[in-house]
Coordinates of C-alpha atoms in Angstrom, one line a residue:
Chain A
X1 CA -31.0 8.4 -10.8
X2 CA -30.2 4.8 -10.6
X3 CA -27.5 2.3 -11.3
X4 CA -29.9 -0.6 -12.0
X5 CA -31.1 -0.3 -15.6
X6 CA -28.7 2.7 -16.3
X7 CA -27.0 2.1 -19.6
X8 CA -24.0 4.1 -18.4
X9 CA -23.1 1.3 -15.9
X10 CA -24.5 -1.9 -17.6
X11 CA -21.3 -3.1 -19.2
X12 CA -19.1 -2.2 -16.2
X13 CA -21.4 -4.1 -13.8
X14 CA -21.5 -7.1 -16.0
X15 CA -17.7 -7.2 -16.3
X16 CA -17.3 -7.0 -12.6
X17 CA -19.8 -9.8 -12.0
X18 CA -18.0 -11.9 -14.6
X19 CA -14.5 -11.7 -13.1
X20 CA -15.2 -13.2 -9.7
X21 CA -16.3 -16.7 -8.5
X22 CA -19.0 -15.2 -6.3
X23 CA -21.4 -12.3 -6.8
X24 CA -20.5 -11.0 -3.4
X25 CA -16.9 -10.3 -4.5
X26 CA -18.3 -7.5 -6.7
X27 CA -19.6 -5.5 -3.7
X28 CA -16.6 -3.1 -3.7
X29 CA -16.6 -2.2 -7.4
X30 CA -20.3 -1.8 -7.3
X31 CA -20.2 0.5 -4.3
X32 CA -17.7 2.7 -6.3
X33 CA -20.3 2.8 -9.1
X34 CA -23.1 3.7 -6.6
X35 CA -20.8 6.5 -5.3
X36 CA -20.2 7.8 -8.8
X37 CA -23.9 7.9 -9.6
X38 CA -25.1 9.6 -6.4
X39 CA -22.0 11.5 -5.2
X40 CA -21.9 9.4 -2.0
X41 CA -23.0 6.0 -0.9
X42 CA -26.6 6.8 -0.1
X43 CA -29.4 4.4 1.1
X44 CA -30.7 4.0 -2.5
X45 CA -27.2 3.0 -3.7
X46 CA -26.8 0.5 -0.9
X47 CA -30.2 -1.1 -1.7
X48 CA -29.4 -1.3 -5.4
X49 CA -26.0 -2.9 -4.8
X50 CA -27.6 -5.4 -2.3
X51 CA -30.3 -6.2 -4.9
X52 CA -27.8 -6.9 -7.7
X53 CA -25.7 -9.1 -5.5
X54 CA -28.4 -10.9 -3.5
X55 CA -27.0 -9.5 -0.3
X56 CA -28.7 -8.0 2.7
X57 CA -28.5 -4.1 2.6
X58 CA -27.0 -4.2 6.1
X59 CA -24.1 -6.3 4.9
X60 CA -23.5 -3.9 2.0
X61 CA -23.6 -1.0 4.5
X62 CA -21.1 -2.6 6.7
X63 CA -18.6 -2.8 3.8
X64 CA -19.3 0.8 2.9
X65 CA -18.6 1.8 6.5
X66 CA -15.3 -0.2 6.8
X67 CA -13.4 1.6 4.0
X68 CA -12.4 5.3 4.0
X69 CA -13.0 5.8 0.2
X70 CA -16.7 5.3 0.4
X71 CA -18.4 8.5 1.6
X72 CA -21.4 7.9 3.8
X73 CA -22.5 11.5 3.6
X74 CA -22.6 14.1 0.7
X75 CA -19.4 15.9 0.0
X76 CA -18.5 19.2 -1.7
X77 CA -17.9 19.2 -5.5
X78 CA -14.2 18.7 -4.7
X79 CA -13.2 16.4 -1.9
X80 CA -9.7 17.3 -0.7
X81 CA -8.0 14.7 1.4
X82 CA -4.7 15.9 2.8
X83 CA -2.1 13.2 3.8
X84 CA -0.9 14.1 7.3
X85 CA 0.9 10.8 8.0
X86 CA 4.4 10.9 9.4
X87 CA 6.5 11.3 6.2
X88 CA 4.3 14.1 4.9
X89 CA 4.1 15.7 8.4
X90 CA 7.9 15.9 8.5
X91 CA 7.5 18.1 5.5
X92 CA 4.9 20.4 6.9
X93 CA 1.7 18.6 6.1
X94 CA 0.0 19.3 9.4
X95 CA 0.6 23.1 9.0
X96 CA -0.6 22.9 5.3
X97 CA -3.8 21.0 6.4
X98 CA -4.6 23.6 9.0
X99 CA -3.9 26.4 6.6
X100 CA -6.1 24.9 3.9
X101 CA -9.1 24.5 6.4
X102 CA -8.5 28.1 7.4
X103 CA -8.3 29.3 3.8
X104 CA -11.7 27.7 3.0
X105 CA -13.3 28.4 6.4
X106 CA -14.1 24.8 7.2
X107 CA -13.7 22.5 10.1
X108 CA -12.2 18.9 9.7
X109 CA -14.6 17.0 7.4
X110 CA -16.6 20.1 6.7
X111 CA -17.7 21.6 3.4
X112 CA -17.2 25.2 2.4
X113 CA -20.2 27.5 2.4
X114 CA -20.5 27.5 -1.4
X115 CA -20.6 23.7 -1.4
X116 CA -17.4 23.6 -3.4
X117 CA -14.8 22.0 -1.1
X118 CA -14.8 19.3 1.6
X119 CA -11.5 19.0 3.5
X120 CA -10.3 16.1 5.7
X121 CA -7.1 14.3 6.3
X122 CA -6.1 10.7 5.4
X123 CA -3.3 8.2 6.2
X124 CA -0.4 7.5 3.9
X125 CA -1.2 7.6 0.2
X126 CA 2.2 6.3 -1.0
X127 CA 3.4 9.6 -2.3
X128 CA 5.8 10.4 0.6
X129 CA 8.6 11.7 -1.6
X130 CA 6.3 14.4 -3.0
X131 CA 5.0 15.8 0.3
X132 CA 2.9 17.8 1.1
X133 CA 0.2 16.3 -1.1
X134 CA -3.5 15.6 -1.2
X135 CA -6.0 13.8 -3.3
X136 CA -8.7 15.8 -4.9
X137 CA -11.6 13.5 -5.9
X138 CA -9.1 10.6 -5.7
X139 CA -6.6 12.3 -8.0
X140 CA -3.1 12.9 -6.5
X141 CA -1.9 16.5 -6.4
X142 CA 1.7 16.5 -5.2
X143 CA 4.5 18.9 -4.0
X144 CA 2.1 21.5 -2.7
X145 CA 2.6 24.8 -1.1
X146 CA 0.2 27.6 -0.3
X147 CA 0.8 29.5 -3.5
X148 CA 0.3 26.4 -5.7
X149 CA -2.8 25.5 -3.7
X150 CA -4.4 29.0 -4.1
X151 CA -4.0 28.7 -7.8
X152 CA -5.5 25.2 -7.8
X153 CA -8.5 26.3 -5.7
X154 CA -9.1 29.2 -8.2
X155 CA -8.8 26.9 -11.1
X156 CA -11.3 24.4 -9.7
X157 CA -13.7 27.1 -8.8
X158 CA -13.5 28.4 -12.4
X159 CA -14.1 24.9 -13.8
X160 CA -17.1 24.5 -11.6
X161 CA -18.6 27.8 -12.8
X162 CA -17.9 26.9 -16.4
X163 CA -19.5 23.5 -16.0
X164 CA -22.6 25.2 -14.4
X165 CA -22.8 27.7 -17.3
X166 CA -22.4 25.0 -19.8
X167 CA -25.5 23.3 -18.4
X168 CA -27.7 26.4 -18.6
Chain B
X1 CA 21.7 -1.6 -11.7
X2 CA 18.0 -1.8 -12.2
X3 CA 16.2 -5.1 -12.3
X4 CA 12.9 -3.5 -11.3
X5 CA 12.9 0.3 -12.0
X6 CA 14.0 -0.3 -15.7
X7 CA 11.7 2.5 -16.8
X8 CA 14.5 4.8 -15.6
X9 CA 16.9 3.5 -18.3
X10 CA 14.6 2.2 -21.0
X11 CA 12.2 4.9 -22.4
X12 CA 8.6 3.7 -22.9
X13 CA 9.1 0.2 -21.4
X14 CA 5.5 0.5 -20.3
X15 CA 4.7 -0.1 -24.0
X16 CA 4.3 -3.8 -24.9
X17 CA 6.5 -3.7 -28.0
X18 CA 9.3 -1.9 -26.1
X19 CA 9.0 -4.3 -23.2
X20 CA 9.2 -7.3 -25.6
X21 CA 12.2 -5.8 -27.3
X22 CA 14.0 -5.8 -24.0
X23 CA 13.7 -9.4 -23.0
X24 CA 10.1 -9.0 -22.2
X25 CA 8.3 -12.4 -21.7
X26 CA 11.6 -14.3 -22.3
X27 CA 11.2 -15.4 -18.6
X28 CA 7.6 -16.6 -19.2
X29 CA 8.7 -18.5 -22.3
X30 CA 11.5 -20.2 -20.3
X31 CA 9.1 -21.1 -17.6
X32 CA 6.6 -22.6 -20.0
X33 CA 9.3 -24.7 -21.5
X34 CA 10.0 -26.6 -18.3
X35 CA 7.9 -28.4 -15.7
X36 CA 6.1 -26.2 -13.1
X37 CA 8.0 -27.8 -10.3
X38 CA 11.3 -26.8 -12.0
X39 CA 10.2 -23.1 -12.0
X40 CA 9.7 -23.4 -8.3
X41 CA 13.1 -24.9 -7.9
X42 CA 14.7 -22.0 -9.8
X43 CA 13.0 -19.4 -7.7
X44 CA 14.0 -21.3 -4.5
X45 CA 17.6 -21.4 -5.7
X46 CA 17.6 -17.7 -6.4
X47 CA 17.1 -16.9 -2.7
X48 CA 14.4 -14.4 -3.5
X49 CA 12.5 -13.4 -0.3
X50 CA 9.2 -11.6 0.0
X51 CA 9.5 -7.9 -0.5
X52 CA 6.2 -7.0 1.2
X53 CA 7.8 -6.9 4.6
X54 CA 8.1 -10.4 6.0
X55 CA 11.0 -11.6 3.9
X56 CA 9.7 -15.2 3.6
X57 CA 11.5 -17.2 0.9
X58 CA 9.3 -16.9 -2.2
X59 CA 10.0 -20.3 -3.8
X60 CA 9.3 -22.1 -0.5
X61 CA 6.0 -20.3 -0.3
X62 CA 5.1 -21.5 -3.8
X63 CA 6.1 -25.0 -2.9
X64 CA 3.5 -25.1 -0.1
X65 CA 0.7 -25.2 -2.7
X66 CA -0.7 -28.7 -3.0
X67 CA -0.2 -29.9 -6.6
X68 CA -3.1 -32.2 -6.7
X69 CA -5.7 -29.6 -6.0
X70 CA -7.7 -28.7 -9.1
X71 CA -8.2 -25.0 -8.4
X72 CA -5.5 -22.6 -7.2
X73 CA -5.1 -18.9 -7.3
X74 CA -2.4 -16.2 -7.3
X75 CA -3.2 -12.9 -5.6
X76 CA -0.9 -10.0 -6.1
X77 CA -0.7 -7.7 -3.1
X78 CA -0.6 -4.2 -4.6
X79 CA -2.3 -2.6 -1.6
X80 CA 0.9 -0.7 -0.8
X81 CA -0.2 1.2 2.4
X82 CA 2.7 1.0 4.8
X83 CA 3.6 4.5 5.9
X84 CA 6.5 5.7 3.8
X85 CA 6.2 3.0 1.1
X86 CA 5.8 4.1 -2.5
X87 CA 7.8 1.5 -4.5
X88 CA 5.1 -0.7 -5.9
X89 CA 3.4 2.4 -7.3
X90 CA 6.5 3.2 -9.4
X91 CA 6.9 -0.4 -10.6
X92 CA 3.3 -0.6 -11.7
X93 CA 3.3 2.9 -13.3
X94 CA 6.5 2.6 -15.2
X95 CA 7.1 -1.1 -15.7
X96 CA 3.7 -2.8 -15.6
X97 CA 4.4 -5.7 -17.9
X98 CA 7.2 -7.0 -15.8
X99 CA 4.8 -7.3 -12.8
X100 CA 2.2 -9.2 -15.0
X101 CA 5.0 -11.4 -16.5
X102 CA 6.2 -12.3 -13.0
X103 CA 2.7 -13.0 -11.9
X104 CA 2.1 -15.3 -14.9
X105 CA 5.3 -17.2 -14.1
X106 CA 4.1 -17.7 -10.5
X107 CA 0.7 -18.8 -11.8
X108 CA 2.2 -21.3 -14.1
X109 CA 4.5 -22.6 -11.4
X110 CA 1.6 -23.4 -9.1
X111 CA -0.8 -24.1 -12.0
X112 CA -3.2 -21.4 -10.9
X113 CA -6.5 -20.8 -12.6
X114 CA -6.4 -17.1 -12.4
X115 CA -4.5 -14.1 -11.0
X116 CA -6.2 -11.2 -9.0
X117 CA -4.2 -8.0 -8.6
X118 CA -5.5 -6.3 -5.4
X119 CA -4.7 -2.6 -5.7
X120 CA -5.3 0.0 -3.0
X121 CA -8.3 2.0 -4.2
X122 CA -6.4 5.2 -4.6
X123 CA -4.4 3.4 -7.4
X124 CA -7.5 3.3 -9.7
X125 CA -5.6 4.9 -12.5
X126 CA -2.9 2.3 -12.2
X127 CA -5.7 -0.3 -12.3
X128 CA -6.9 1.2 -15.6
X129 CA -3.4 1.0 -17.0
X130 CA -3.0 -2.6 -15.9
X131 CA -6.4 -3.5 -17.4
X132 CA -5.3 -2.0 -20.7
X133 CA -2.0 -4.1 -20.4
X134 CA -4.0 -7.3 -19.7
X135 CA -6.1 -6.7 -22.8
X136 CA -3.0 -6.1 -25.0
X137 CA -1.5 -9.3 -23.6
X138 CA -4.7 -11.2 -24.3
X139 CA -4.6 -10.2 -28.0
X140 CA -1.1 -11.5 -28.3
X141 CA -1.7 -14.8 -26.5
X142 CA 0.1 -14.1 -23.2
X143 CA -3.1 -14.2 -21.2
X144 CA -6.2 -16.4 -21.5
X145 CA -6.5 -19.8 -23.1
X146 CA -3.5 -21.8 -24.2
X147 CA -0.8 -19.2 -23.3
X148 CA 1.8 -19.1 -26.1
X149 CA 0.7 -22.5 -27.3
X150 CA 1.7 -24.2 -24.0
X151 CA -1.7 -25.6 -23.2
X152 CA -1.8 -23.6 -20.0
X153 CA -4.8 -21.3 -19.4
X154 CA -4.8 -18.3 -17.0
X155 CA -6.9 -15.2 -16.5
X156 CA -5.6 -12.0 -15.0
X157 CA -8.0 -9.5 -13.2
X158 CA -7.5 -6.3 -11.2
X159 CA -9.5 -5.5 -8.1
X160 CA -9.6 -2.1 -6.3
X161 CA -9.6 -1.8 -2.5
X162 CA -11.2 1.3 -1.0
X163 CA -8.9 2.6 1.7
X164 CA -7.8 0.2 4.4
X165 CA -4.2 -0.6 5.5
X166 CA -5.3 -3.9 6.9
X167 CA -6.0 -5.2 3.5
X168 CA -2.3 -5.5 2.9
X169 CA -2.4 -8.3 5.4
X170 CA -2.8 -11.4 3.3
X171 CA -5.8 -13.0 5.0
X172 CA -7.6 -9.7 5.3
X173 CA -6.9 -9.1 1.6
X174 CA -8.6 -12.4 0.7
X175 CA -11.6 -11.5 2.8
X176 CA -11.8 -8.1 1.2
X177 CA -11.6 -9.7 -2.3
X178 CA -14.4 -12.1 -1.4
X179 CA -16.6 -9.1 -0.4
X180 CA -16.4 -9.5 3.3
X181 CA -14.9 -7.0 5.8
X182 CA -11.1 -6.8 5.4
X183 CA -10.3 -8.5 8.7
X184 CA -7.7 -11.1 9.2
X185 CA -8.6 -14.8 9.4
X186 CA -7.7 -17.3 12.0
X187 CA -4.9 -19.5 10.8
X188 CA -4.4 -22.4 10.1
X189 CA -5.6 -23.1 7.4
X190 CA -3.0 -20.8 5.8
X191 CA -3.7 -19.2 2.3
X192 CA -1.5 -21.8 0.7
X193 CA -3.7 -24.6 2.0
X194 CA -7.0 -25.9 0.8
X195 CA -9.6 -24.1 2.8
X196 CA -7.4 -21.1 3.7
X197 CA -7.0 -19.2 0.4
X198 CA -9.2 -17.3 -2.0
X199 CA -12.6 -18.9 -2.2
X200 CA -11.2 -21.5 0.1
X201 CA -8.7 -22.7 -2.5
X202 CA -5.0 -22.8 -2.1
X203 CA -3.6 -19.4 -3.0
X204 CA -0.2 -17.7 -3.2
X205 CA -0.2 -14.1 -2.1
X206 CA 2.9 -12.2 -3.2
X207 CA 3.9 -8.5 -3.1
X208 CA 4.3 -6.5 -6.4
X209 CA 8.1 -6.1 -6.0
X210 CA 8.6 -9.8 -5.2
X211 CA 6.8 -10.9 -8.4
X212 CA 8.5 -8.2 -10.6
X213 CA 11.9 -9.9 -9.7
X214 CA 10.8 -13.2 -11.1
X215 CA 11.2 -12.6 -14.9
X216 CA 14.9 -11.6 -14.3
X217 CA 15.4 -14.8 -12.3
X218 CA 14.1 -16.9 -15.1
X219 CA 16.1 -15.1 -17.9
X220 CA 19.4 -14.5 -16.1
X221 CA 19.2 -17.6 -14.0
X222 CA 19.1 -18.2 -10.2
X223 CA 22.8 -17.9 -9.9
X224 CA 23.0 -14.5 -11.4
X225 CA 20.3 -13.3 -9.0
X226 CA 22.0 -14.9 -6.0
X227 CA 25.3 -13.2 -7.0
X228 CA 23.7 -9.8 -6.2
X229 CA 23.3 -8.8 -2.6
X230 CA 24.4 -10.7 0.5
X231 CA 24.4 -14.4 1.6
X232 CA 20.9 -14.3 3.0
X233 CA 19.5 -11.4 1.1
X234 CA 19.7 -11.9 -2.7
X235 CA 19.0 -9.4 -5.4
X236 CA 18.3 -5.7 -5.3
X237 CA 15.7 -3.9 -3.2
X238 CA 13.9 -0.7 -3.8
X239 CA 14.5 1.6 -0.8
X240 CA 11.8 4.3 -0.4
X241 CA 13.4 7.3 1.3
X242 CA 11.3 10.1 2.8
X243 CA 11.5 12.7 5.5
X244 CA 14.5 14.9 6.2
X245 CA 16.8 14.2 3.3
X246 CA 17.6 16.4 0.3
X247 CA 16.5 13.9 -2.4
X248 CA 13.6 11.7 -1.2
X249 CA 12.6 9.0 -3.6
X250 CA 13.0 5.4 -4.7
X251 CA 16.4 3.9 -4.9
X252 CA 17.0 0.4 -6.2
X253 CA 20.3 -0.9 -4.9
X254 CA 21.9 -4.2 -4.2
X255 CA 20.8 -5.6 -0.9
X256 CA 23.7 -5.2 1.6
X257 CA 24.3 -1.5 0.5
X258 CA 24.9 0.5 3.7
X259 CA 22.4 3.0 5.1
X260 CA 25.2 5.6 4.8
X261 CA 25.6 5.1 1.1
X262 CA 21.8 5.2 0.6
X263 CA 21.3 8.3 2.7
X264 CA 24.4 10.3 1.7
X265 CA 25.4 9.2 -1.8
X266 CA 21.9 8.7 -3.2
X267 CA 19.5 10.7 -1.0
X268 CA 21.8 13.7 -0.7
X269 CA 22.3 13.7 3.1
X270 CA 20.3 15.8 5.7
X271 CA 17.7 18.1 4.3
X272 CA 19.3 21.0 6.2
X273 CA 23.0 21.0 6.5
X274 CA 23.0 22.3 10.1
X275 CA 20.4 19.7 11.3
X276 CA 22.0 16.3 11.6
X277 CA 20.1 13.0 11.4
X278 CA 18.6 11.8 14.6
X279 CA 16.5 8.7 13.9
X280 CA 15.2 6.4 11.3
X281 CA 12.2 4.2 10.8
X282 CA 13.6 1.6 8.3
X283 CA 10.3 -0.2 7.7
X284 CA 7.7 2.5 7.8
X285 CA 5.5 2.8 10.9
X286 CA 5.7 -0.8 11.7
X287 CA 9.3 -1.6 12.3
X288 CA 11.4 -0.6 15.3
X289 CA 12.9 2.9 15.2
X290 CA 16.7 3.2 15.6
X291 CA 18.9 6.2 16.4
X292 CA 21.0 7.1 13.3
X293 CA 24.4 6.5 14.9
X294 CA 27.6 5.8 12.9
X295 CA 27.2 2.1 13.7
X296 CA 23.7 2.1 12.2
X297 CA 24.8 4.1 9.2
X298 CA 27.5 1.6 8.4
X299 CA 25.1 -1.3 8.7
X300 CA 24.4 -3.1 5.4
X301 CA 20.7 -3.1 4.4
X302 CA 19.9 -6.8 4.5
X303 CA 17.4 -8.9 6.4
X304 CA 20.1 -10.4 8.6
X305 CA 22.1 -7.1 9.3
X306 CA 18.9 -5.1 10.1
X307 CA 18.1 -7.7 12.7
X308 CA 21.6 -7.3 14.2
X309 CA 20.9 -3.6 15.0
X310 CA 17.5 -4.4 16.5
X311 CA 15.2 -3.6 13.6
X312 CA 13.9 -4.9 10.3
X313 CA 14.3 -4.1 6.6
X314 CA 10.6 -5.0 6.0
X315 CA 9.3 -3.1 3.0
X316 CA 12.3 -0.8 3.2
X317 CA 10.3 2.4 3.6
X318 CA 13.0 4.5 5.2
X319 CA 11.7 7.5 7.1
X320 CA 14.4 9.9 8.2
X321 CA 14.1 12.4 11.1
X322 CA 16.6 15.1 12.0
X323 CA 17.5 16.4 15.4
X324 CA 14.6 18.9 15.6
X325 CA 12.0 16.0 15.7
X326 CA 10.5 15.1 19.0
X327 CA 10.2 11.3 19.3
X328 CA 7.1 11.6 21.5
X329 CA 5.4 13.3 18.6
X330 CA 6.6 10.5 16.3
X331 CA 5.1 7.9 18.6
X332 CA 1.9 9.8 18.6
X333 CA 1.8 10.1 14.8
X334 CA 2.4 6.4 14.3
X335 CA -0.1 5.4 17.0
X336 CA -2.8 7.6 15.3
X337 CA -2.1 5.7 12.1
X338 CA -2.5 2.3 13.7
X339 CA -5.5 3.4 15.8
X340 CA -7.2 4.5 12.5
X341 CA -6.2 1.3 10.7
X342 CA -6.9 -1.3 13.4
X343 CA -9.7 -3.3 11.9
X344 CA -11.4 -3.8 15.3
X345 CA -11.5 -7.6 15.3
X346 CA -9.0 -8.3 18.1
X347 CA -9.5 -6.6 21.5
X348 CA -5.9 -5.9 22.4
X349 CA -5.3 -4.0 19.1
X350 CA -8.6 -2.2 18.9
X351 CA -8.6 -1.1 22.6
X352 CA -4.8 -0.8 22.9
X353 CA -4.3 1.6 20.0
X354 CA -7.3 3.7 21.3
X355 CA -5.8 4.0 24.8
X356 CA -2.3 4.5 23.7
X357 CA -3.4 7.4 21.5
X358 CA -5.4 9.0 24.4
X359 CA -2.5 8.8 26.9
X360 CA 0.1 10.0 24.4
X361 CA -2.1 13.0 23.6
X362 CA -2.2 13.7 27.4
X363 CA 1.6 13.5 27.6
X364 CA 2.1 15.8 24.6
X365 CA -0.3 18.2 26.1
X366 CA 1.8 18.5 29.2
X367 CA -0.8 16.8 31.4
X368 CA 1.0 13.5 31.7
X369 CA 3.0 12.0 34.5
X370 CA 6.1 9.8 34.5
X371 CA 3.7 6.9 35.2
X372 CA 1.9 7.6 31.9
X373 CA 5.1 6.8 30.1
X374 CA 5.4 3.5 32.0
X375 CA 1.7 2.9 31.3
X376 CA 2.0 3.2 27.5
X377 CA 5.0 0.9 27.5
X378 CA 3.1 -1.6 29.5
X379 CA 0.0 -1.4 27.3
X380 CA 2.2 -1.8 24.2
X381 CA 4.0 -4.8 25.6
X382 CA 0.7 -6.5 26.4
X383 CA -0.6 -5.9 22.8
X384 CA 2.4 -7.6 21.2
X385 CA 1.8 -11.2 20.3
X386 CA -1.8 -11.2 21.3
X387 CA -3.6 -10.6 18.0
X388 CA -4.6 -12.5 14.9
X389 CA -2.3 -10.5 12.6
X390 CA 0.8 -8.5 13.0
X391 CA -0.9 -5.1 13.2
X392 CA -1.1 -5.5 17.0
X393 CA 2.7 -6.0 17.1
X394 CA 3.3 -3.2 14.6
X395 CA 1.3 -0.8 16.8
X396 CA 3.3 -1.7 19.9
X397 CA 6.7 -1.1 18.2
X398 CA 6.6 2.7 17.9
X399 CA 5.9 3.0 21.6
X400 CA 8.3 0.4 22.9
X401 CA 11.2 1.5 20.8
X402 CA 10.8 5.3 21.0
X403 CA 10.8 5.0 24.8
X404 CA 13.7 2.7 24.8
X405 CA 16.0 4.8 22.6
X406 CA 14.8 8.3 23.4
X407 CA 13.6 8.4 27.0
X408 CA 14.5 12.1 27.3
X409 CA 12.1 13.0 24.6
X410 CA 9.3 11.6 26.8
X411 CA 10.7 12.9 30.1
X412 CA 10.6 16.5 28.9
X413 CA 6.8 16.4 28.6
X414 CA 6.0 14.9 32.0
X415 CA 6.2 16.6 35.4
X416 CA 8.1 14.7 38.0

């Protein structure tokens, strides 16, 4: 695994480097690429991004730590981030968030025993008229209730099993 | 009438040929036919004010850019992160070309070299759509070298944030775009000045909704735009309604429409018929909360009228709470937001939000004293006006104004 020399990312990295006046400006898009490759922003990814941009790895790590969308530890296959900010909370998001953790048997920020789901909460995602809502691997899922969520969890589990079988 | 949310009336306006068929890029053509300074004069005359929250006159902002500087930039603030705001998302999802056209008109007016659209990271799919739009526009000569044969060159790029409210603050946004921590800068120099903008060049930073208004101003004329709304608040505004109403959503209405018309005629009134409205945050978490009295309901939604009732229109993210909601809990929710989003640069905001949260938790837990209520008011008052950016003031607002308007909600939690 690597992002440097990986044909999958070559063109994207080049286009990001081309659109800014400085190399350093590309640190955010490159961190997203590192996260895509490794599943989280790991030390290898940090070093590679630093190398490409002629930055110190510590500087790259400080950027990764500042923003909530970069994960500094491994996550489950599906990262569920429930918005519990005020407008969603007025529509029952706190209760929904607590129920979801219960349903999956996880603590805040924890991952289910099968490695499938990580649950935490986030601030406003600009979907306040569709509360409660969450993002699953950065894809919005809106107007949720327990029944709809149970169906989604079953569907995602099924997809993960299918993907695993497909590889075998 | 929809100037911005035209996707609701015109099917497929997000397709270039449909957008073109409905006056698309007529505004840009008009702009390119006159001198850049004339474009600025038209936008000034329209009375358009910044829709991101501050309400600063847009044409005046553009006129601050020094004309003799060789390199200038436009940065579109699409970081939409204010609690309760979801309007820029709809503009970009349903009417993306209008935003790009408005940005190009702004770029021409200040003679910018390129445009960067800074999107909150969660809007990556909108970013993909905008990238596709930009490519389609490049093929037809609207973007790139010699735009529509005018001799003017301009590039358009998208950039994704990665989850940080503070990057909606213009100087933090510029730092983030340059690959530094998204923390506010010391001003002056301001972004419009040499040394203060993107890559130290003079830069206009405008909100999505602001720029999406500009094509209409060029095609219909400044007078037509000024005829909509009130004396000091021209045009329409997208009001994002959330919380305890029957029909939450975006409503684009003339500025000066009353809160009552918005909340009852459009948003359907209280979510539960037996639970009347209690309070409203008219500008997300950052503006002062107000009780939803008849006087407030009959107030026109404009910059000047909101001020009269002790609050702001800001980004017009209108969060409605009914009588079952405890305002101490609201203060706690909003404080947790600002504690999480404080960038940590200025001590009053970093430490203040931390301690406010700790003491409110104690109050909500039933372990607080009446002195604790005075304490948080005191901390909040000492945060306001002491930080590099407005986040410190925003974080003080929910405390100061909930205690002012709803003292009983706090008193019920503390032993005397």
